[in-house]
Structure formats: C-alpha cells, structure tokens
mmCIF file of C-alpha atoms and ligand atoms in Angstrom:
data_model
loop_
_atom_site.group_PDB
_atom_site.id
_atom_site.type_symbol
_atom_site.label_atom_id
_atom_site.label_comp_id
_atom_site.label_asym_id
_atom_site.label_seq_id
_atom_site.Cartn_x
_atom_site.Cartn_y
_atom_site.Cartn_z
ATOM 1 C CA MET A 16 92.566 -211.351 189.089
ATOM 2 C CA PHE A 17 90.349 -208.451 190.023
ATOM 3 C CA LYS A 18 92.628 -206.066 188.180
ATOM 4 C CA ASN A 19 92.644 -208.299 185.179
ATOM 5 C CA ASN A 20 88.891 -208.550 185.192
ATOM 6 C CA ARG A 21 88.511 -204.827 185.354
ATOM 7 C CA LYS A 22 90.946 -204.439 182.533
ATOM 8 C CA SER A 23 89.048 -206.853 180.366
ATOM 9 C CA LEU A 24 85.764 -205.170 181.255
ATOM 10 C CA VAL A 25 87.209 -201.863 180.181
ATOM 11 C CA LEU A 26 88.450 -203.426 176.973
ATOM 12 C CA MET A 27 85.084 -205.078 176.392
ATOM 13 C CA LEU A 28 83.283 -201.794 176.950
ATOM 14 C CA LEU A 29 85.717 -200.066 174.637
ATOM 15 C CA ALA A 30 85.132 -202.695 171.996
ATOM 16 C CA LEU A 31 81.382 -202.329 172.453
ATOM 17 C CA VAL A 32 81.603 -198.598 172.047
ATOM 18 C CA ILE A 33 83.603 -198.998 168.847
ATOM 19 C CA VAL A 34 81.165 -201.599 167.504
ATOM 20 C CA LEU A 35 78.198 -199.455 168.391
ATOM 21 C CA ALA A 36 79.809 -196.408 166.872
ATOM 22 C CA ALA A 37 80.581 -198.286 163.720
ATOM 23 C CA CYS A 38 77.028 -199.668 163.625
ATOM 24 C CA GLY A 39 75.634 -196.275 164.137
ATOM 25 C CA GLN A 40 77.770 -194.859 161.378
ATOM 26 C CA LYS A 41 77.319 -197.492 158.795
ATOM 27 C CA PRO A 42 73.695 -197.014 158.067
ATOM 28 C CA ALA A 43 74.134 -193.288 158.280
ATOM 29 C CA ALA A 44 77.000 -193.283 155.770
ATOM 30 C CA VAL A 45 75.814 -195.980 153.374
ATOM 31 C CA ALA A 46 72.063 -196.027 153.425
ATOM 32 C CA PRO A 47 71.321 -192.626 151.913
ATOM 33 C CA GLN A 48 73.686 -193.250 149.006
ATOM 34 C CA ASN A 49 72.409 -196.660 148.236
ATOM 35 C CA GLY A 50 68.785 -196.029 149.032
ATOM 36 C CA GLY A 51 68.850 -192.710 147.214
ATOM 37 C CA GLY A 52 70.527 -194.227 144.155
ATOM 38 C CA GLN A 53 68.085 -197.067 143.877
ATOM 39 C CA GLU A 54 65.159 -194.786 144.367
ATOM 40 C CA SER A 55 66.105 -192.400 141.599
ATOM 41 C CA ALA A 56 67.071 -195.317 139.273
ATOM 42 C CA ALA A 57 63.649 -196.785 139.782
ATOM 43 C CA LYS A 58 61.881 -193.485 139.319
ATOM 44 C CA GLU A 59 63.948 -192.047 136.472
ATOM 45 C CA THR A 60 62.101 -192.825 133.280
ATOM 46 C CA LYS A 61 63.343 -192.502 129.717
ATOM 47 C CA LEU A 62 61.335 -189.326 129.600
ATOM 48 C CA ASP A 63 63.291 -187.956 132.572
ATOM 49 C CA GLN A 64 66.557 -188.941 130.942
ATOM 50 C CA ILE A 65 65.622 -187.126 127.711
ATOM 51 C CA LYS A 66 64.784 -183.952 129.649
ATOM 52 C CA LYS A 67 68.013 -184.245 131.625
ATOM 53 C CA ALA A 68 70.010 -184.737 128.377
ATOM 54 C CA GLY A 69 68.301 -181.625 127.015
ATOM 55 C CA LYS A 70 67.690 -183.146 123.573
ATOM 56 C CA LEU A 71 65.668 -185.761 121.796
ATOM 57 C CA VAL A 72 67.699 -187.923 119.374
ATOM 58 C CA VAL A 73 65.899 -189.463 116.416
ATOM 59 C CA GLY A 74 67.236 -192.066 114.003
ATOM 60 C CA THR A 75 66.058 -192.062 110.389
ATOM 61 C CA SER A 76 67.040 -193.254 106.915
ATOM 62 C CA ALA A 77 66.858 -190.066 104.918
ATOM 63 C CA ASP A 78 66.470 -191.649 101.448
ATOM 64 C CA TYR A 79 62.707 -191.579 101.600
ATOM 65 C CA PRO A 80 60.999 -188.489 100.157
ATOM 66 C CA PRO A 81 58.553 -187.098 101.187
ATOM 67 C CA TYR A 82 59.004 -188.828 104.605
ATOM 68 C CA GLU A 83 62.698 -187.909 105.113
ATOM 69 C CA PHE A 84 65.286 -186.778 102.600
ATOM 70 C CA HIS A 85 68.260 -184.527 102.116
ATOM 71 C CA LYS A 86 67.787 -181.067 100.700
ATOM 72 C CA GLU A 87 70.048 -178.081 100.270
ATOM 73 C CA VAL A 88 68.555 -175.230 102.233
ATOM 74 C CA ASN A 89 70.513 -171.936 102.088
ATOM 75 C CA LYS A 90 73.545 -173.805 100.676
ATOM 76 C CA LYS A 91 73.465 -176.188 103.639
ATOM 77 C CA ASP A 92 72.530 -179.837 103.501
ATOM 78 C CA GLU A 93 69.514 -180.534 105.651
ATOM 79 C CA ILE A 94 67.266 -183.492 106.406
ATOM 80 C CA VAL A 95 63.654 -182.537 105.740
ATOM 81 C CA GLY A 96 60.327 -184.301 105.279
ATOM 82 C CA PHE A 97 57.053 -184.857 107.044
ATOM 83 C CA ASP A 98 58.519 -187.471 109.424
ATOM 84 C CA ILE A 99 61.114 -184.904 110.505
ATOM 85 C CA GLU A 100 58.384 -182.305 111.051
ATOM 86 C CA ILE A 101 56.467 -184.823 113.170
ATOM 87 C CA ALA A 102 59.662 -185.550 115.140
ATOM 88 C CA LYS A 103 60.165 -181.811 115.710
ATOM 89 C CA ALA A 104 56.606 -181.507 117.003
ATOM 90 C CA LEU A 105 57.232 -184.333 119.450
ATOM 91 C CA ALA A 106 60.420 -182.665 120.666
ATOM 92 C CA LYS A 107 58.573 -179.412 121.071
ATOM 93 C CA ASP A 108 55.926 -181.095 123.177
ATOM 94 C CA LEU A 109 58.650 -182.590 125.353
ATOM 95 C CA GLY A 110 60.325 -179.215 125.621
ATOM 96 C CA VAL A 111 63.718 -180.235 124.101
ATOM 97 C CA PRO A 112 65.391 -179.647 120.756
ATOM 98 C CA LEU A 113 65.580 -182.431 118.171
ATOM 99 C CA GLU A 114 68.824 -183.990 116.937
ATOM 100 C CA VAL A 115 68.583 -186.082 113.699
ATOM 101 C CA LYS A 116 70.888 -189.010 113.000
ATOM 102 C CA ASP A 117 70.850 -190.361 109.458
ATOM 103 C CA MET A 118 71.663 -194.044 109.019
ATOM 104 C CA LYS A 119 70.893 -197.058 106.868
ATOM 105 C CA PHE A 120 67.344 -198.301 107.230
ATOM 106 C CA ASP A 121 68.457 -201.800 108.253
ATOM 107 C CA GLY A 122 70.567 -200.388 111.089
ATOM 108 C CA LEU A 123 67.877 -198.276 112.699
ATOM 109 C CA LEU A 124 66.424 -200.761 115.177
ATOM 110 C CA ALA A 125 69.870 -201.911 116.340
ATOM 111 C CA ALA A 126 70.781 -198.213 117.004
ATOM 112 C CA LEU A 127 67.582 -197.901 119.006
ATOM 113 C CA GLU A 128 68.269 -201.011 121.089
ATOM 114 C CA ALA A 129 71.827 -199.881 121.682
ATOM 115 C CA GLY A 130 70.530 -196.560 123.011
ATOM 116 C CA ASN A 131 72.265 -194.513 120.287
ATOM 117 C CA VAL A 132 68.918 -192.871 119.439
ATOM 118 C CA ASP A 133 65.867 -192.171 121.600
ATOM 119 C CA PHE A 134 63.381 -193.159 118.872
ATOM 120 C CA VAL A 135 63.097 -194.049 115.219
ATOM 121 C CA ILE A 136 60.878 -192.315 112.674
ATOM 122 C CA SER A 137 61.416 -193.612 109.193
ATOM 123 C CA GLY A 138 58.136 -194.485 107.529
ATOM 124 C CA MET A 139 58.499 -197.681 109.569
ATOM 125 C CA THR A 140 55.713 -200.267 109.578
ATOM 126 C CA PRO A 141 55.003 -201.895 112.975
ATOM 127 C CA THR A 142 55.278 -205.529 111.887
ATOM 128 C CA PRO A 143 54.804 -208.355 114.411
ATOM 129 C CA GLU A 144 58.451 -209.323 113.861
ATOM 130 C CA ARG A 145 59.694 -205.848 114.804
ATOM 131 C CA GLN A 146 57.278 -205.686 117.713
ATOM 132 C CA LYS A 147 59.226 -208.494 119.269
ATOM 133 C CA SER A 148 62.205 -206.244 119.798
ATOM 134 C CA VAL A 149 60.826 -202.692 120.017
ATOM 135 C CA ASP A 150 57.632 -200.881 120.923
ATOM 136 C CA PHE A 151 55.595 -198.769 118.517
ATOM 137 C CA THR A 152 53.267 -195.798 118.744
ATOM 138 C CA LYS A 153 49.993 -195.676 116.926
ATOM 139 C CA ILE A 154 50.084 -195.463 113.137
ATOM 140 C CA TYR A 155 50.280 -191.842 112.017
ATOM 141 C CA TYR A 156 50.201 -192.340 108.261
ATOM 142 C CA THR A 157 49.229 -195.057 105.817
ATOM 143 C CA ALA A 158 50.462 -195.601 102.257
ATOM 144 C CA VAL A 159 50.182 -198.366 99.644
ATOM 145 C CA GLN A 160 52.837 -200.487 98.036
ATOM 146 C CA LYS A 161 53.519 -200.155 94.331
ATOM 147 C CA VAL A 162 55.826 -201.621 91.707
ATOM 148 C CA VAL A 163 57.884 -199.177 89.668
ATOM 149 C CA VAL A 164 59.215 -200.141 86.235
ATOM 150 C CA ARG A 165 60.909 -198.361 83.309
ATOM 151 C CA ALA A 166 58.386 -196.498 81.136
ATOM 152 C CA GLU A 167 59.280 -198.580 78.122
ATOM 153 C CA ASP A 168 58.424 -201.798 80.054
ATOM 154 C CA LYS A 169 55.026 -200.766 81.387
ATOM 155 C CA ASP A 170 53.115 -203.013 78.936
ATOM 156 C CA LYS A 171 55.592 -205.836 79.334
ATOM 157 C CA TYR A 172 55.265 -206.177 83.123
ATOM 158 C CA LYS A 173 51.563 -206.180 84.084
ATOM 159 C CA SER A 174 51.436 -208.922 86.686
ATOM 160 C CA ILE A 175 53.699 -210.622 89.201
ATOM 161 C CA ASP A 176 53.906 -213.517 86.738
ATOM 162 C CA ASP A 177 55.494 -211.244 84.150
ATOM 163 C CA LEU A 178 58.361 -210.670 86.574
ATOM 164 C CA LYS A 179 59.282 -214.337 86.597
ATOM 165 C CA GLY A 180 63.057 -214.657 86.320
ATOM 166 C CA LYS A 181 63.436 -210.884 86.466
ATOM 167 C CA LYS A 182 65.424 -208.866 88.996
ATOM 168 C CA VAL A 183 63.252 -206.996 91.477
ATOM 169 C CA GLY A 184 64.691 -204.398 93.837
ATOM 170 C CA ALA A 185 63.682 -203.636 97.396
ATOM 171 C CA GLN A 186 65.191 -201.794 100.344
ATOM 172 C CA LYS A 187 67.277 -203.996 102.641
ATOM 173 C CA GLY A 188 65.546 -204.735 105.904
ATOM 174 C CA ALA A 189 62.302 -203.167 104.740
ATOM 175 C CA THR A 190 58.862 -204.783 104.385
ATOM 176 C CA GLN A 191 59.257 -204.510 100.634
ATOM 177 C CA GLU A 192 62.038 -207.072 100.832
ATOM 178 C CA THR A 193 59.563 -209.526 102.423
ATOM 179 C CA ILE A 194 56.936 -208.689 99.797
ATOM 180 C CA VAL A 195 59.373 -209.658 97.001
ATOM 181 C CA LYS A 196 60.421 -212.851 98.831
ATOM 182 C CA GLU A 197 56.850 -213.923 99.586
ATOM 183 C CA GLN A 198 54.838 -212.689 96.684
ATOM 184 C CA MET A 199 57.426 -212.914 93.932
ATOM 185 C CA PRO A 200 59.244 -216.177 94.710
ATOM 186 C CA ASN A 201 60.097 -216.654 91.027
ATOM 187 C CA SER A 202 61.849 -213.313 90.752
ATOM 188 C CA ASP A 203 65.401 -212.467 91.773
ATOM 189 C CA LEU A 204 65.444 -210.191 94.814
ATOM 190 C CA LYS A 205 68.026 -207.422 94.670
ATOM 191 C CA ALA A 206 68.126 -205.767 98.109
ATOM 192 C CA LEU A 207 70.117 -202.552 98.563
ATOM 193 C CA SER A 208 70.367 -200.179 101.544
ATOM 194 C CA LYS A 209 69.272 -196.994 99.766
ATOM 195 C CA ILE A 210 66.180 -196.275 97.739
ATOM 196 C CA SER A 211 68.215 -193.819 95.602
ATOM 197 C CA ASP A 212 70.580 -196.646 94.539
ATOM 198 C CA LEU A 213 67.627 -198.918 93.814
ATOM 199 C CA MET A 214 66.138 -196.239 91.533
ATOM 200 C CA LEU A 215 69.483 -195.851 89.764
ATOM 201 C CA ASP A 216 69.748 -199.631 89.259
ATOM 202 C CA LEU A 217 66.293 -199.653 87.715
ATOM 203 C CA LYS A 218 67.162 -196.754 85.390
ATOM 204 C CA ASN A 219 70.388 -198.445 84.396
ATOM 205 C CA LYS A 220 68.665 -201.748 83.717
ATOM 206 C CA LYS A 221 70.483 -203.589 86.460
ATOM 207 C CA THR A 222 67.020 -204.476 87.813
ATOM 208 C CA ASP A 223 63.644 -204.671 86.055
ATOM 209 C CA ALA A 224 61.232 -203.569 88.763
ATOM 210 C CA LEU A 225 61.193 -202.060 92.223
ATOM 211 C CA VAL A 226 58.738 -202.422 95.113
ATOM 212 C CA VAL A 227 58.287 -199.167 97.003
ATOM 213 C CA GLU A 228 55.583 -197.170 98.763
ATOM 214 C CA LEU A 229 53.437 -194.909 96.588
ATOM 215 C CA PRO A 230 54.393 -191.497 98.046
ATOM 216 C CA VAL A 231 58.075 -192.362 97.634
ATOM 217 C CA ALA A 232 57.554 -193.678 94.110
ATOM 218 C CA THR A 233 55.724 -190.466 93.208
ATOM 219 C CA ALA A 234 58.521 -188.312 94.619
ATOM 220 C CA TYR A 235 61.235 -190.095 92.652
ATOM 221 C CA LEU A 236 59.129 -190.413 89.484
ATOM 222 C CA SER A 237 58.520 -186.691 89.339
ATOM 223 C CA LYS A 238 62.253 -186.294 88.659
ATOM 224 C CA ASN A 239 62.648 -189.412 86.487
ATOM 225 C CA PRO A 240 60.223 -189.492 83.577
ATOM 226 C CA ASP A 241 61.853 -192.696 82.362
ATOM 227 C CA LEU A 242 60.267 -194.535 85.349
ATOM 228 C CA VAL A 243 56.557 -195.190 85.857
ATOM 229 C CA LEU A 244 54.088 -196.972 88.195
ATOM 230 C CA SER A 245 53.202 -200.358 86.820
ATOM 231 C CA ASP A 246 49.771 -202.035 86.948
ATOM 232 C CA ILE A 247 51.211 -204.943 88.976
ATOM 233 C CA LYS A 248 49.078 -205.648 92.049
ATOM 234 C CA ILE A 249 50.588 -206.319 95.479
ATOM 235 C CA GLU A 250 48.586 -208.337 97.991
ATOM 236 C CA ASN A 251 47.751 -206.481 101.241
ATOM 237 C CA PRO A 252 49.398 -203.314 99.914
ATOM 238 C CA ASP A 253 48.626 -201.174 102.979
ATOM 239 C CA SER A 254 51.671 -200.028 104.861
ATOM 240 C CA GLY A 255 51.237 -197.914 107.991
ATOM 241 C CA SER A 256 53.981 -195.845 109.578
ATOM 242 C CA ALA A 257 54.571 -195.659 113.310
ATOM 243 C CA ILE A 258 57.344 -194.474 115.632
ATOM 244 C CA ALA A 259 59.611 -197.077 117.255
ATOM 245 C CA VAL A 260 60.817 -196.748 120.834
ATOM 246 C CA LYS A 261 63.055 -199.025 122.871
ATOM 247 C CA LYS A 262 61.081 -201.553 124.897
ATOM 248 C CA GLY A 263 60.264 -200.630 128.499
ATOM 249 C CA SER A 264 59.434 -196.900 128.167
ATOM 250 C CA PRO A 265 55.617 -196.891 128.221
ATOM 251 C CA GLU A 266 55.556 -193.242 129.403
ATOM 252 C CA LEU A 267 57.515 -192.160 126.297
ATOM 253 C CA VAL A 268 55.193 -194.102 123.985
ATOM 254 C CA GLU A 269 52.235 -192.518 125.771
ATOM 255 C CA ALA A 270 53.647 -189.020 125.436
ATOM 256 C CA MET A 271 54.355 -189.570 121.718
ATOM 257 C CA ASN A 272 50.896 -191.034 121.143
ATOM 258 C CA LYS A 273 49.355 -187.961 122.680
ATOM 259 C CA SER A 274 51.347 -185.658 120.394
ATOM 260 C CA LEU A 275 50.583 -187.820 117.352
ATOM 261 C CA GLU A 276 46.878 -187.943 118.136
ATOM 262 C CA LYS A 277 46.793 -184.169 118.207
ATOM 263 C CA LEU A 278 48.625 -183.949 114.853
ATOM 264 C CA VAL A 279 46.388 -186.553 113.214
ATOM 265 C CA ASN A 280 43.154 -185.039 114.565
ATOM 266 C CA GLU A 281 44.117 -181.555 113.492
ATOM 267 C CA LYS A 282 44.870 -182.963 110.015
ATOM 268 C CA ALA A 283 48.344 -181.540 110.534
ATOM 269 C CA VAL A 284 49.956 -184.753 109.202
ATOM 270 C CA ASP A 285 48.185 -184.345 105.864
ATOM 271 C CA LYS A 286 49.326 -180.772 105.695
ATOM 272 C CA LEU A 287 52.927 -181.787 106.494
ATOM 273 C CA VAL A 288 52.809 -184.402 103.726
ATOM 274 C CA ILE A 289 51.707 -181.761 101.171
ATOM 275 C CA GLU A 290 54.434 -179.351 102.324
ATOM 276 C CA ALA A 291 57.106 -182.088 102.223
ATOM 277 C CA ASN A 292 56.026 -182.986 98.644
ATOM 278 C CA GLU A 293 56.473 -179.325 97.708
ATOM 279 C CA LEU A 294 60.117 -179.581 98.883
ATOM 280 C CA VAL A 295 60.768 -182.507 96.545
ATOM 281 C CA GLU A 296 62.399 -181.041 93.459
HETATM 282 N N1 LIG B 102 57.492 -199.100 105.392
HETATM 283 C C1 LIG B 102 58.607 -199.907 105.039
HETATM 284 C C2 LIG B 102 59.112 -200.622 106.278
HETATM 285 O O1 LIG B 102 58.721 -200.343 107.364
HETATM 286 C C3 LIG B 102 59.740 -199.100 104.398
HETATM 287 C C4 LIG B 102 60.252 -197.949 105.180
HETATM 288 C C5 LIG B 102 61.525 -197.402 104.615
HETATM 289 N N2 LIG B 102 61.943 -196.155 105.211
HETATM 290 C C6 LIG B 102 62.967 -195.380 104.851
HETATM 291 N N3 LIG B 102 63.159 -194.276 105.467
HETATM 292 N N4 LIG B 102 63.786 -195.808 103.919
HETATM 293 O O2 LIG B 102 59.934 -201.519 106.174
#
C-alpha cells in the first residue's frame, strides 16, 4: 500500500513537472510568434508595404494624351504624360521608383481592388459610384467635356437634338459613357475601350460624334484636321481628375494629398500639362 502510494505520488509529481514544463514552454514558444505577427500585421500599413516592396505600382490607361500616352523616346516605347509625371513625383516623395502598368480603362478599378496596382492615375473622375468601391485623393486637375465631330458635319450637328438616331462614341467604363446614356437617350451609344479606336471610328464614319474631355480632344485634333470640336453643349461639363487608392489606406491617401497639394500650389501641374502637350506630335 505504502509503496504503491509512494509510487503514485512520484508518478503524480512527474506528471506535474511535465505539465508545468509544457505550460511554461507553450507561451514562450508560441506567444512571441503569434503576438509578434499580429502586432506587425496591425501596424503594417499600405505605405509600409510599398516601402518594403521598394516600388510604387501605378495603373493607367495610356490612350489619353496629354494625361497618359505612348511615345517613342530614343527608339523605345514609353508611357508619358502629365499624370505619369505626377505619379513620378508621388513615388519620389515616398522614396521608391515608379512602375507603370498600362491597361484598359474599364479594368483599372478591378486591378486596384485585386491589389495588382498600388494606385490608379488615369484622368479619373471621383464619381459617387466609384467612391463606393475605392478611395480618392483631392482633385488635381479639372477639364470640360466636349463633343467631337467630323469637320464636314460641324454645321449639321449643333445640338444634342441633332444627334437623334446618330451613333455617338464614348470610352467604355468612363463618365462619358454615362453622359451619352443620360443626356443623349435618343442617340446610339458606341462604347469602345480605347480613345484611339473611337477617334478612328469617327474618322471612318462608323460613328457620327464622340464625347471626350477637351484636353484629349485637342491633342487628337491637332493630328487630325478632319475632326473638329462641335458647338454641342454638355450639361455639367466639368470633369475633375483624382487618384484612386484601394479602400482602407488613409495614410496613403494622406501622403498623396500632401504631394498633390504641393504640386498644385506650386502651379507645377499646369506646367506639366503644358510640357505633356508639347510631347503630343
Ligand atoms: N474622366 C473620365 C472618367 O473618369 C475619363 C477618363 C479616361 N481616362 C483614360 N486614361 N482613358 O471616366
């Protein structure tokens, strides 16, 4: 009996030692990993991630001179424009190089939400609809909407009414598409992904008019004397451009707003617009 009791006491003590040892080890082994992981996940902002990645990736639709467009520089195709210069300035302020990804305009916000790009700069207007899915910086540039027609039709199409039953082009996924739908309900909307294709369609008489922002119209018209600005009036023609960022990164929006404010105050944006227009051939 006595022997047995002693034996079980020893066993119990042994068990206790093992349990205690295990208890003592567990927190020591697990806690720092877990706790540390959670802590850095909570603290690591998008801004930290960008700095860690060592680059800032921007998504744009480079069919939009003077905002963003392709140009051969030293026999190499490059994406240039005042949006790109602004993006470079933001990257510089963050201390990382800029990487540009060119894609269709109507795919930009999906790419942003999927995390394929860090931000979008593409002459994009911060509409309430878009604000539901992404965040925007302040507006850094404002343009007006215009209707482009073939030179020979300028006197034929003077009002929205004159476009009744006619084909009107607009970029797919852009605010101009909504303008045609809402303000020209009696016209036939022809939405395409690229402004360059829309201009071609207009030249080739596949469409009769095209809604586009004035700086872009001016850039294309300078190379296409057969196209002109019409006298057709668009309601609420103002269209501001802002940068889009994935929701939930207020520190990134703040950093970008700071850089943008500096550029706007120094009138650097206006200068970049002039320089970008000079690059349009
Ligand atoms: N401002 C218009 C919008 O936000 C058109 C922008 C088109 N931009 C471009 N790079 N194609 O919908």
